[in-house]
Short mmCIF file of C-alpha atoms in Angstrom, two decimals:
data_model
loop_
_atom_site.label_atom_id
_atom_site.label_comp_id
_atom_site.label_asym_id
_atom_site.label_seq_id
_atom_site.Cartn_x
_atom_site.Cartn_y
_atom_site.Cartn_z
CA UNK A 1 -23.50 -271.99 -149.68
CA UNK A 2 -25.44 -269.75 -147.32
CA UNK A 3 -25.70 -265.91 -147.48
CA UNK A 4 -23.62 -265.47 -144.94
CA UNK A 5 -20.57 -267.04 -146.47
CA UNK A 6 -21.10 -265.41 -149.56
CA UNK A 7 -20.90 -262.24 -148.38
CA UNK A 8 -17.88 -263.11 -146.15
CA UNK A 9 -15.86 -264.57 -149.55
CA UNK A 10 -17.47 -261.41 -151.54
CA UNK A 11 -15.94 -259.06 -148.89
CA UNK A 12 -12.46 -260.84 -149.29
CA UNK A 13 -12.64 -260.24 -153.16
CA UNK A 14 -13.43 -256.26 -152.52
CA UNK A 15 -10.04 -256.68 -150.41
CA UNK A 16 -7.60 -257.50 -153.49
CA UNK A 17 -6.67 -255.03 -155.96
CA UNK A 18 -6.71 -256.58 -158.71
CA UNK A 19 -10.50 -258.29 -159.08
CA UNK A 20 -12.24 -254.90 -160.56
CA UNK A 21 -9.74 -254.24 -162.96
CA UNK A 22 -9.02 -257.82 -164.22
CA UNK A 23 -13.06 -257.94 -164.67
CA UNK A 24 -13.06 -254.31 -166.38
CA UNK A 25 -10.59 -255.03 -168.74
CA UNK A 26 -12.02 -258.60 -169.73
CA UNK A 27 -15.27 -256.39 -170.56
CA UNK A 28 -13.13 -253.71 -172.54
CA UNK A 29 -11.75 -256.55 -174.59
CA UNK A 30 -15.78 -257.82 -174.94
CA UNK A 31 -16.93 -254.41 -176.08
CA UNK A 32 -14.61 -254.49 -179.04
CA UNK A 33 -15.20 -257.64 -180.46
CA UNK A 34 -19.13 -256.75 -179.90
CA UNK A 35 -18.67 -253.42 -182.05
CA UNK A 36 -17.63 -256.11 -184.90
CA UNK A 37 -21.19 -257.97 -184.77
CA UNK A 38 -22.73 -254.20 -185.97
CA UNK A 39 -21.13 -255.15 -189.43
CA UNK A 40 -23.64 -258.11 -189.46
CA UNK A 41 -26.91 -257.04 -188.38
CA UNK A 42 -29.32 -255.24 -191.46
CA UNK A 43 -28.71 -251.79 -190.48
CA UNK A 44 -25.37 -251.67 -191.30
CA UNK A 45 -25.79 -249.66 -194.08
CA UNK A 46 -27.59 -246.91 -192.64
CA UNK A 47 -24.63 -246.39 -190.05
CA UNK A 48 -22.61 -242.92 -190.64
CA UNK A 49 -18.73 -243.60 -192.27
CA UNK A 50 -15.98 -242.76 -189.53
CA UNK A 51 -12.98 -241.69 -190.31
CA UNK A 52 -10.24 -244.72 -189.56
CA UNK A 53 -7.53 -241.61 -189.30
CA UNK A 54 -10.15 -240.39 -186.52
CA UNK A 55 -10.40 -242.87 -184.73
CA UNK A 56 -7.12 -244.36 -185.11
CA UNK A 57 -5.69 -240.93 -183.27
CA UNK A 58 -8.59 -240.60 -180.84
CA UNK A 59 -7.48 -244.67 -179.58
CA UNK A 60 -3.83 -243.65 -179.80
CA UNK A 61 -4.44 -240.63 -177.51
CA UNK A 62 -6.14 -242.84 -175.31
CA UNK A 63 -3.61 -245.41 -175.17
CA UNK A 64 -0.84 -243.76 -174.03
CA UNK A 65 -2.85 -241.36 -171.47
CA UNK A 66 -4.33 -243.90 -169.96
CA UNK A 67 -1.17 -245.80 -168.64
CA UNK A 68 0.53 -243.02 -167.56
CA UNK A 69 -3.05 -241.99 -165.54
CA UNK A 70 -3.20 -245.47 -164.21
CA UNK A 71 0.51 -245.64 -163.00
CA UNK A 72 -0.30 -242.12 -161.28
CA UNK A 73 -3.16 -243.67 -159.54
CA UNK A 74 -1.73 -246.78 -158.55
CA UNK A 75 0.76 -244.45 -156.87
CA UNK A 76 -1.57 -242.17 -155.44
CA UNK A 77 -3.28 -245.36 -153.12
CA UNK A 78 -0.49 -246.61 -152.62
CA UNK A 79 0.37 -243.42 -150.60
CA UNK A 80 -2.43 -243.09 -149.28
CA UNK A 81 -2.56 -246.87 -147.55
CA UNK A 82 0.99 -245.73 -146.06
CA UNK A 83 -0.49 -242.64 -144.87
CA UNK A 84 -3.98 -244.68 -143.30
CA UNK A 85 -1.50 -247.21 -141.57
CA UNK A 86 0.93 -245.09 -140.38
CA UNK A 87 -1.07 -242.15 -139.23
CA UNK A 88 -4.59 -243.83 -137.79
CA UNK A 89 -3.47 -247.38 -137.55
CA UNK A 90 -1.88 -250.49 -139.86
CA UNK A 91 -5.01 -252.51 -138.68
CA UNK A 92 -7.13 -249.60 -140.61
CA UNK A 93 -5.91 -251.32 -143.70
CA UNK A 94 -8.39 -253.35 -144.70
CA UNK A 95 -11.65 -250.72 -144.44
CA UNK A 96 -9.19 -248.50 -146.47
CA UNK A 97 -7.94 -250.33 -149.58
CA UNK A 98 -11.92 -251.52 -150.27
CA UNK A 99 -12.61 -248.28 -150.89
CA UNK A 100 -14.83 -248.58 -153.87
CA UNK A 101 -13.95 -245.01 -155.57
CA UNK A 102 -10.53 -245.46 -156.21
CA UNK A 103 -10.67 -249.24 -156.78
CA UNK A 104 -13.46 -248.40 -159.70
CA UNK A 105 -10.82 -245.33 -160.85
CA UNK A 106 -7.97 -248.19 -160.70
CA UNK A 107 -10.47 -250.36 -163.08
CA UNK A 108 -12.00 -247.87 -165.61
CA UNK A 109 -8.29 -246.35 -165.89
CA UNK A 110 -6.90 -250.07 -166.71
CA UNK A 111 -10.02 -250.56 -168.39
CA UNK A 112 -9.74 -247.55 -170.85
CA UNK A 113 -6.64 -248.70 -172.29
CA UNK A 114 -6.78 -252.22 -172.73
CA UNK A 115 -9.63 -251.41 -175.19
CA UNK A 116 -7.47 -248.42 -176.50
CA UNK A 117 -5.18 -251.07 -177.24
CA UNK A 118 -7.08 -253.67 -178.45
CA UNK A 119 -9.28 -251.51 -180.39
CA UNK A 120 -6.33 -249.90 -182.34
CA UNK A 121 -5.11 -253.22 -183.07
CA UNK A 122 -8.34 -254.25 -184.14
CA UNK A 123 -8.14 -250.85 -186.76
CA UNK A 124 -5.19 -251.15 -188.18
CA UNK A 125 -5.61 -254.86 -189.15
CA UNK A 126 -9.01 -253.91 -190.84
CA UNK A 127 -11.28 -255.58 -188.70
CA UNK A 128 -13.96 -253.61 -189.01
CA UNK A 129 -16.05 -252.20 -191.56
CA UNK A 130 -18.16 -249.04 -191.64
CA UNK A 131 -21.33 -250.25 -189.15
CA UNK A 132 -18.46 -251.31 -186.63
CA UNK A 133 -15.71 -248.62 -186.96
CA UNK A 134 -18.99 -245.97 -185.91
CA UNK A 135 -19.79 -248.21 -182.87
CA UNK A 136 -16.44 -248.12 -182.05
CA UNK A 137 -16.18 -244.91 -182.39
CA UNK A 138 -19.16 -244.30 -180.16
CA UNK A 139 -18.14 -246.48 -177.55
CA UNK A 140 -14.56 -244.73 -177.41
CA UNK A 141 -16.31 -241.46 -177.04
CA UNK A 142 -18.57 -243.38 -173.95
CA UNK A 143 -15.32 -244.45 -172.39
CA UNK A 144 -13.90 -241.21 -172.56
CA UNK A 145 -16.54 -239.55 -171.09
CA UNK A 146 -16.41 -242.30 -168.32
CA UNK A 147 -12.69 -241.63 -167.81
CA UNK A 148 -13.12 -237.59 -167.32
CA UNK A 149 -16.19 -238.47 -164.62
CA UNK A 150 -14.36 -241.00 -163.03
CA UNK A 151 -11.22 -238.76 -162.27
CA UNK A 152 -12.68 -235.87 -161.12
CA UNK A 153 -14.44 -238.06 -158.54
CA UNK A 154 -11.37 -239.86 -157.82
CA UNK A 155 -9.67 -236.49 -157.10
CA UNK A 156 -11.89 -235.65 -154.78
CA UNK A 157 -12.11 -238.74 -152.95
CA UNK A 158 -7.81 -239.40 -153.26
CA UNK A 159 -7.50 -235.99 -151.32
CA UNK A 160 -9.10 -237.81 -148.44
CA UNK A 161 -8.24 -241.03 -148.62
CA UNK A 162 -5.51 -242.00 -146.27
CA UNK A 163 -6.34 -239.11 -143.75
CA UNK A 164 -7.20 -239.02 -140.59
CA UNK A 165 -10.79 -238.29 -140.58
CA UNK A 166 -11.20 -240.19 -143.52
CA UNK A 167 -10.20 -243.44 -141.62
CA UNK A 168 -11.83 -242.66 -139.00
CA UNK A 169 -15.50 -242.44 -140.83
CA UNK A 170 -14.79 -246.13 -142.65
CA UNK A 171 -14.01 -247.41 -139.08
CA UNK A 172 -16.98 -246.15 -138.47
CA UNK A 173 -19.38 -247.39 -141.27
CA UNK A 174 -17.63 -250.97 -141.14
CA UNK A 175 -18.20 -251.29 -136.99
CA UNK A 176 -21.34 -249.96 -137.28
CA UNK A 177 -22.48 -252.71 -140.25
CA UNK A 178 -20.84 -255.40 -137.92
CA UNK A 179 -22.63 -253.93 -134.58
CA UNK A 180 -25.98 -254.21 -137.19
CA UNK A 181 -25.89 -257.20 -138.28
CA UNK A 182 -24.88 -259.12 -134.77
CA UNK A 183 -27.47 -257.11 -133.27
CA UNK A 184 -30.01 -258.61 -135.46
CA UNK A 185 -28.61 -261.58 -134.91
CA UNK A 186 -26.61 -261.58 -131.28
CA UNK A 187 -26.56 -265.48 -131.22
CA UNK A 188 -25.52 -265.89 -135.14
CA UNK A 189 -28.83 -267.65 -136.21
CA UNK A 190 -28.64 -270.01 -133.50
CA UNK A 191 -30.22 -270.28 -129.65
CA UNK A 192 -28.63 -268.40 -126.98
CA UNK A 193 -25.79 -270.79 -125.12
CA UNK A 194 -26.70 -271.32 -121.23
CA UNK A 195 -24.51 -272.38 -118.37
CA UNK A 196 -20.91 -274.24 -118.81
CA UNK A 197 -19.88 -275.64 -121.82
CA UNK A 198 -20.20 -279.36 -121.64
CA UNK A 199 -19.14 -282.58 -124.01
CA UNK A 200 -16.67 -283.39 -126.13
CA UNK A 201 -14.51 -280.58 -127.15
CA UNK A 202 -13.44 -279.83 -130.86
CA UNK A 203 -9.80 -277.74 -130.86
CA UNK A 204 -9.06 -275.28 -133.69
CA UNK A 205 -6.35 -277.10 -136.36
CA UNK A 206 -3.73 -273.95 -136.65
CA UNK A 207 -2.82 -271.39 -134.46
CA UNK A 208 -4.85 -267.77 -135.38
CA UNK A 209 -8.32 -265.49 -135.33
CA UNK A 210 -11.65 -267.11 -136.12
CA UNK A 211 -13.21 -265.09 -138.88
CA UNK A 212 -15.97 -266.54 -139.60
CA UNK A 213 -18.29 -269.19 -138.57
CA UNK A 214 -20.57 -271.06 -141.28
CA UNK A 215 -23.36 -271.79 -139.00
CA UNK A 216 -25.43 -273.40 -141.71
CA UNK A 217 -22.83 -276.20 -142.19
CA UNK A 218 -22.45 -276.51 -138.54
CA UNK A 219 -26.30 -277.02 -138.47
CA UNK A 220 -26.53 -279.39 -141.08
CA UNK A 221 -23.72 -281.55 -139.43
CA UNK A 222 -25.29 -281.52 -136.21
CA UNK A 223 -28.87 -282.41 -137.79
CA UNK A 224 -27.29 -285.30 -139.82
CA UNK A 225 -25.50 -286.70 -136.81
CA UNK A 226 -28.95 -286.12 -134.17
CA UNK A 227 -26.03 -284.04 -132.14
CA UNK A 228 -26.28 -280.56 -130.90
CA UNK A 229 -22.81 -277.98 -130.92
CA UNK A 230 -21.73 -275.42 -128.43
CA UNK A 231 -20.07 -272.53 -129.87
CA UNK A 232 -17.22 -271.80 -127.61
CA UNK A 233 -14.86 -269.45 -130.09
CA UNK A 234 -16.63 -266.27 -131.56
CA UNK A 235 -15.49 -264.69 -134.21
CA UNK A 236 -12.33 -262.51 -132.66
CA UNK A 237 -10.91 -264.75 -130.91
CA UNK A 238 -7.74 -265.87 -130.56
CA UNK A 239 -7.24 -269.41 -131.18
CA UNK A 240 -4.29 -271.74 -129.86
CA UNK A 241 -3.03 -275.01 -128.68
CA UNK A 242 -5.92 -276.52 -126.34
CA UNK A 243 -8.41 -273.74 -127.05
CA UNK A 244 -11.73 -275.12 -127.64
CA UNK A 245 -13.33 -273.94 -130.82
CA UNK A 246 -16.46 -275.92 -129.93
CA UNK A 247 -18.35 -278.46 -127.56
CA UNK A 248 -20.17 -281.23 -128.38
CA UNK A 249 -22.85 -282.68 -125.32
CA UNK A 250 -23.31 -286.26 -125.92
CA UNK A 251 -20.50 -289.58 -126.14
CA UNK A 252 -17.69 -288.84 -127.44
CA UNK A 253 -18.27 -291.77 -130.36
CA UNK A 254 -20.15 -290.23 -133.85
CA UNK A 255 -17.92 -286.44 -133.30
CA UNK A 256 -16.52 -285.70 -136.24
CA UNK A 257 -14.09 -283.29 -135.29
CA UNK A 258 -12.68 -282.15 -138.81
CA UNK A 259 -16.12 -281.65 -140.10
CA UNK A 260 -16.95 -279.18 -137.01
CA UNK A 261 -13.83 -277.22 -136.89
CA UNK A 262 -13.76 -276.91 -140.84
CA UNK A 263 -16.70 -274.31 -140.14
CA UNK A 264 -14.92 -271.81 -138.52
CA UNK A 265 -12.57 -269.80 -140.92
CA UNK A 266 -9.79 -269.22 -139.32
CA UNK A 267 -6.81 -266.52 -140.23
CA UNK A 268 -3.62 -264.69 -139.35
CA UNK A 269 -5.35 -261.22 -139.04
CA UNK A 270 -8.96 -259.96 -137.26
CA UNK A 271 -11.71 -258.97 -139.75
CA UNK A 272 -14.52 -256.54 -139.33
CA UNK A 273 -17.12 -258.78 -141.10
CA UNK A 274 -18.88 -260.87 -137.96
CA UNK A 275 -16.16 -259.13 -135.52
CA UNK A 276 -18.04 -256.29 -134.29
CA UNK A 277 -15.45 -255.95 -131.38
CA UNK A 278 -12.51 -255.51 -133.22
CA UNK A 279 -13.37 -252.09 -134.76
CA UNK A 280 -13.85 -250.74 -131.53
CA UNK A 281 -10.03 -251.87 -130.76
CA UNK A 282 -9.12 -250.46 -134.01
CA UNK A 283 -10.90 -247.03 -132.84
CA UNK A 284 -9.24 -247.45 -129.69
CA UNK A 285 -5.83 -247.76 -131.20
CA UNK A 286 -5.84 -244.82 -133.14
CA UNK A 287 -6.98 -242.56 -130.01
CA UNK A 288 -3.72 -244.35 -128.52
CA UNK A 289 -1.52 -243.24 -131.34
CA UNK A 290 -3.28 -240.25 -131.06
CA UNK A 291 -2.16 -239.74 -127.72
CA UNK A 292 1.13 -241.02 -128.06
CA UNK A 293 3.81 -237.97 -127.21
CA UNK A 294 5.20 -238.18 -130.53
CA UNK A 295 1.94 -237.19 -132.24
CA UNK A 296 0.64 -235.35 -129.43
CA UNK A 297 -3.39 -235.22 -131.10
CA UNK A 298 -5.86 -235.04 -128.19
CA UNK A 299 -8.60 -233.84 -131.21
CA UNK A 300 -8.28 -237.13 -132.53
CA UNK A 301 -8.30 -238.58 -129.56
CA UNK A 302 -12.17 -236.31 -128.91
CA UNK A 303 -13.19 -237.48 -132.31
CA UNK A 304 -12.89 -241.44 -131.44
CA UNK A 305 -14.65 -241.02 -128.24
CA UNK A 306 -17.46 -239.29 -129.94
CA UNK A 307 -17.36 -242.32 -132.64
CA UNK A 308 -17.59 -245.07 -129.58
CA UNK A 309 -20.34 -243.12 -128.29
CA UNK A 310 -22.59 -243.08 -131.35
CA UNK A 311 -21.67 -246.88 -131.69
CA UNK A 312 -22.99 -248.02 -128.05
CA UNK A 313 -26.16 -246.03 -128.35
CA UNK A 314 -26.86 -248.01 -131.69
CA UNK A 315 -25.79 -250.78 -129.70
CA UNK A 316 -27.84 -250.29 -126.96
CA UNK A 317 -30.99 -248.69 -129.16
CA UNK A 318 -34.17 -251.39 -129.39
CA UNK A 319 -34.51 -253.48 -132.76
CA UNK A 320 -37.78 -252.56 -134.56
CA UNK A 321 -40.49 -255.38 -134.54
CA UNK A 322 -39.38 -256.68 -138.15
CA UNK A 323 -35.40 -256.58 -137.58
CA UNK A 324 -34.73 -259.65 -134.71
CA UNK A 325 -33.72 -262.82 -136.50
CA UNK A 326 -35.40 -265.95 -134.69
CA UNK A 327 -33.05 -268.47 -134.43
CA UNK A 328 -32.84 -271.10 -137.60
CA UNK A 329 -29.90 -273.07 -136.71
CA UNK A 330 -31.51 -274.73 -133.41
CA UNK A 331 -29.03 -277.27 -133.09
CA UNK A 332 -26.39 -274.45 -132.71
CA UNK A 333 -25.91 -272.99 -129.81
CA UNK A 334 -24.01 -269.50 -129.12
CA UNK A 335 -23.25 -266.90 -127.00
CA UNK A 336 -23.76 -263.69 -127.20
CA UNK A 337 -20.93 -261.00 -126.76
CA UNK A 338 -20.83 -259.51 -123.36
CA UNK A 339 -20.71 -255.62 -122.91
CA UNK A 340 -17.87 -255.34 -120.65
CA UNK A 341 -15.64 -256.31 -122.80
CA UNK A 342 -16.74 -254.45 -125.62
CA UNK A 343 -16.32 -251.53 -123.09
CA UNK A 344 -12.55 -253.00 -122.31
CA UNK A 345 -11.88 -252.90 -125.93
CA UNK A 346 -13.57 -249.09 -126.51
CA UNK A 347 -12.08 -247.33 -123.27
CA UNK A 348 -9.02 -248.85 -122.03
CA UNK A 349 -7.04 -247.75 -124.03
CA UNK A 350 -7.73 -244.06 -124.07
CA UNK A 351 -8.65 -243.93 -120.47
CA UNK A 352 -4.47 -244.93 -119.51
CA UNK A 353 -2.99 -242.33 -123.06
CA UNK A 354 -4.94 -239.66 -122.23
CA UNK A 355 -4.71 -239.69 -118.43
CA UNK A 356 -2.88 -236.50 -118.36
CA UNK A 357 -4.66 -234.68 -120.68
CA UNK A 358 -7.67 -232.82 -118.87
CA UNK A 359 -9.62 -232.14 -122.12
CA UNK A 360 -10.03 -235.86 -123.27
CA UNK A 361 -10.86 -236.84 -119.86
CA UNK A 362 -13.27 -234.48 -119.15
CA UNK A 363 -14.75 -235.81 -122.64
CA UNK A 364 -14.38 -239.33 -121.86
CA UNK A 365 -16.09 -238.91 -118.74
CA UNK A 366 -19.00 -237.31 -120.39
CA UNK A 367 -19.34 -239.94 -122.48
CA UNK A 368 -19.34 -242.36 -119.72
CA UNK A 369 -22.01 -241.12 -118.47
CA UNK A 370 -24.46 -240.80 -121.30
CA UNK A 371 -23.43 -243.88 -121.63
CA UNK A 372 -24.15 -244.80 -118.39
CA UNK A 373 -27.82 -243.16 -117.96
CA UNK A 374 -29.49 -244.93 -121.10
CA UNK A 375 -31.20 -247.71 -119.12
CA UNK A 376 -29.14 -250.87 -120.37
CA UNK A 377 -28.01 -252.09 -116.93
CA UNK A 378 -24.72 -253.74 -118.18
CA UNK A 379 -24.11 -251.27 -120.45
CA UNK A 380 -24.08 -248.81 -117.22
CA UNK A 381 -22.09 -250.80 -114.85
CA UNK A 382 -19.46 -251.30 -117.70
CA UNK A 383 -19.60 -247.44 -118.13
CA UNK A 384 -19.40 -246.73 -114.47
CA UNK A 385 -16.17 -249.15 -113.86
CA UNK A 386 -14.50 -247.26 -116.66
CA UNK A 387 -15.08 -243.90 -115.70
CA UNK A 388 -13.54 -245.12 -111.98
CA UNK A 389 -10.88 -246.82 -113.57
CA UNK A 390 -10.61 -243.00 -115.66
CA UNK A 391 -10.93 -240.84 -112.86
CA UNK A 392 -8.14 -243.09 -110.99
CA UNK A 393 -5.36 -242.08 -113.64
CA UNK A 394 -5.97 -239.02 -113.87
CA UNK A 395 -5.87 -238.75 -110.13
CA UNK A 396 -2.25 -240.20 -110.45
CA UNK A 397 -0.75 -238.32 -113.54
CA UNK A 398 -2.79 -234.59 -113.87
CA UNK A 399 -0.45 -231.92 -111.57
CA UNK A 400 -2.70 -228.89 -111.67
CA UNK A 401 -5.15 -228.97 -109.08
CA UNK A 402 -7.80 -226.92 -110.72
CA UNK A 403 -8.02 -229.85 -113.43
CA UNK A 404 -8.34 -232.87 -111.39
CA UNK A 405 -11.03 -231.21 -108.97
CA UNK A 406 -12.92 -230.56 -112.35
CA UNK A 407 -12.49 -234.21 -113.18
CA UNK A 408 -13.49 -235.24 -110.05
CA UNK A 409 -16.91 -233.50 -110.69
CA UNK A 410 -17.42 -234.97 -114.00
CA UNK A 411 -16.74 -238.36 -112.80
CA UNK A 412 -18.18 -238.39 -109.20
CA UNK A 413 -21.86 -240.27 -111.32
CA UNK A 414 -19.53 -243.41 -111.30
CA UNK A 415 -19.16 -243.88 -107.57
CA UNK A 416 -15.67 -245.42 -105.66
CA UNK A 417 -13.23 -247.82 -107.72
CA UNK A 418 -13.95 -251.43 -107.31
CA UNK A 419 -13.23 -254.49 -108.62
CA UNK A 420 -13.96 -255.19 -112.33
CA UNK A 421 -17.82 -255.56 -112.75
CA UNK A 422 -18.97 -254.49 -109.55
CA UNK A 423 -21.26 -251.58 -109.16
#
């Protein structure tokens, strides 16, 4: 299994609730029967006596704090996810619920009192003698301590967790890891794809969104059968009935279809993983909502723009010498993901909402145009055809004419509408 894949099925665990604190309390339930083995070893005598009364109140205190704590916090992220997907956006779900604070609070809180209760139980049915009832003691007094610094974190971070801003910023960080990594790789490992695709084509089994493609099994495939593959379905897009996934040049005799389309992963829902594009529609749709008269947010709606910027220019911003990844799966070919549609998936959006408010088109404007000035020659034509398209409704909805002459100056860099892609 390559690297690749592991961190795409590692990413799916740090999805589901339950995988921290099933592992934390499988330790908590270790740690107790380890305290045990310190009746065994030779310094066992030298060991201070504890108090079973102690310690028997210190675990029962535990115990029943500790559920009531974890049922709070349970709650607590629970409102918070309802907040994150109906405020921002219900695609914002996934970046929220990894959060690895409050997952970790879940776990030490669940944690905490399974050994409570399997510590006390241990106790009262004399399972431990003097050496293990003081490393049990210690290790209650270790968990404890872990409990108070993991819930005045947790505080902190539950205050934010579901809001606004806060969804915004893990947006952010999980488009900008995406944008990374395809940007040190832009053809997935493999050589850039040229011209038409050509050869036998290999359709996707079920209707959905490619998540993932496993480019080292498609490369060992296409070495074992002396074939070479065309990628023709990135991860994003939308598969269906007669919708290539793949091409294979060559006779259509020695294909094996099921092999090739078994390494694309393919789901109900987008990921941000390998899908660099759709966290720039998931920025975009919370500027929409944003926008939306019955939220009526135009701040928001600043903020995203601001985001979109700072994720082009580390688009658009040279790899050092060392970061490039030369291409290892040479069979495989790929393409690479073409700006203007990255731009269609950033700007459209908030370029129709917020047509009638001057302030976000003034600022999405500006941003066009830094955008536009960096050098990349796509990446300025794209920016240039949005800030037409822009200028072109707010021209039709903005009824104060002292507005739209002022967006007519911060838009005249872009030059007369035209067709899409012409500059």
């Amino acid at each position: 299994m390559s690297a690749e894949r592991l961190r795409f099925v590692f990413n799916r665990f740090r999805e589901r609730l339950w995988v921290k604190p099933l592992g934390v309390a499988l330790l908590s339930i270790a740690a107790v029967f380890l305290a045990s083995l310190a009746d065994d070893i030779w310094l066992a005598r030298f060991f201070p006596r504890t108090a079973v009364d102690a310690l028997e109140t210190l675990l029962s205190i535990m115990a029943s704090s500790m559920l009531v704590i974890a049922t709070f916090s349970v709650g607590s992220m629970v409102a918070a996810y309802n907040a994150a997907s109906s405020s921002a956006t219900p695609r914002s779900f996934g970046v929220v619920v990894a959060d690895d604070v409050s997952q970790n609070a879940l776990s030490t809180f669940i944690g905490a009192f399974i050994f409570s209760i399997v510590a006390i139980t241990a106790v009262k049915n004399n399972g431990f003698e003097a050496a293990g009832l003081f490393v049990l003691f210690v290790l209650t007094v270790l968990v404890f301590a872990l409990v108070i610094f993991t819930f005045v974190r947790w505080v902190d971070r539950i205050a934010r967790l579901g809001r606004m801003g806060s969804t915004i910023d893990k947006v952010e960080a999980a488009t900008t890891e995406a944008l990374q990594r395809r940007r040190r790789a832009p053809t997935l490992g493999g050589v850039p794809a040229e011209g038409a695709p050509v050869g036998q084509a290999v359709f996707a089994p079920s209707v959905g969104y490619v998540q993932q493609i496993d480019m080292v099994r498609l490369q060992a495939w296409a070495e074992q059968a002396g074939r070479r593959v065309r990628v023709a379905a990135l991860p994003g897009a939308f598969l269906f009935p007669g919708r290539a996934l793949a091409y294979v040049p060559g006779p259509a005799e020695g294909v094996d279809h099921d092999e090739v389309a078994a390494a694309f992963d393919i789901g109900d829902e987008r990921l941000f993983d390998d899908d660099p594009r759709f966290g720039l529609v998931v920025l975009s749709e919370i500027a929409g909502r944003a926008l939306s008269p019955g939220v009526n947010d135009p701040g928001t709606a600043i903020d995203v723009i601001g985001t979109l910027v700072r994720l082009f220019a580390l688009w658009r911003a040279p790899c050092p010498a060392d970061e490039p990844a030369r291409p290892i799966h040479d069979r495989v070919a790929v393409p690479g993901i073409d700006i203007a549609d990255m731009f269609d998936d950033a700007f459209t959006a908030i370029g129709r909402d917020g047509a009638d408010t001057v302030e976000v088109v003034l600022r999405l404007l500006k941003a066009l145009h830094a955008l536009a000035d960096g050098g990349d020659v796509a990446m300025a034509a794209a920016a240039r055809w949005h800030a037409r398209r822009a200028l072109a409704c707010a021209e039709s909805r903005l009824p104060v004419a002292v507005d739209l002459a002022r967006v007519r100056e911060a838009g005249a860099f872009a030059g007369p509408l035209a067709m899409h892609g012409a500059d």
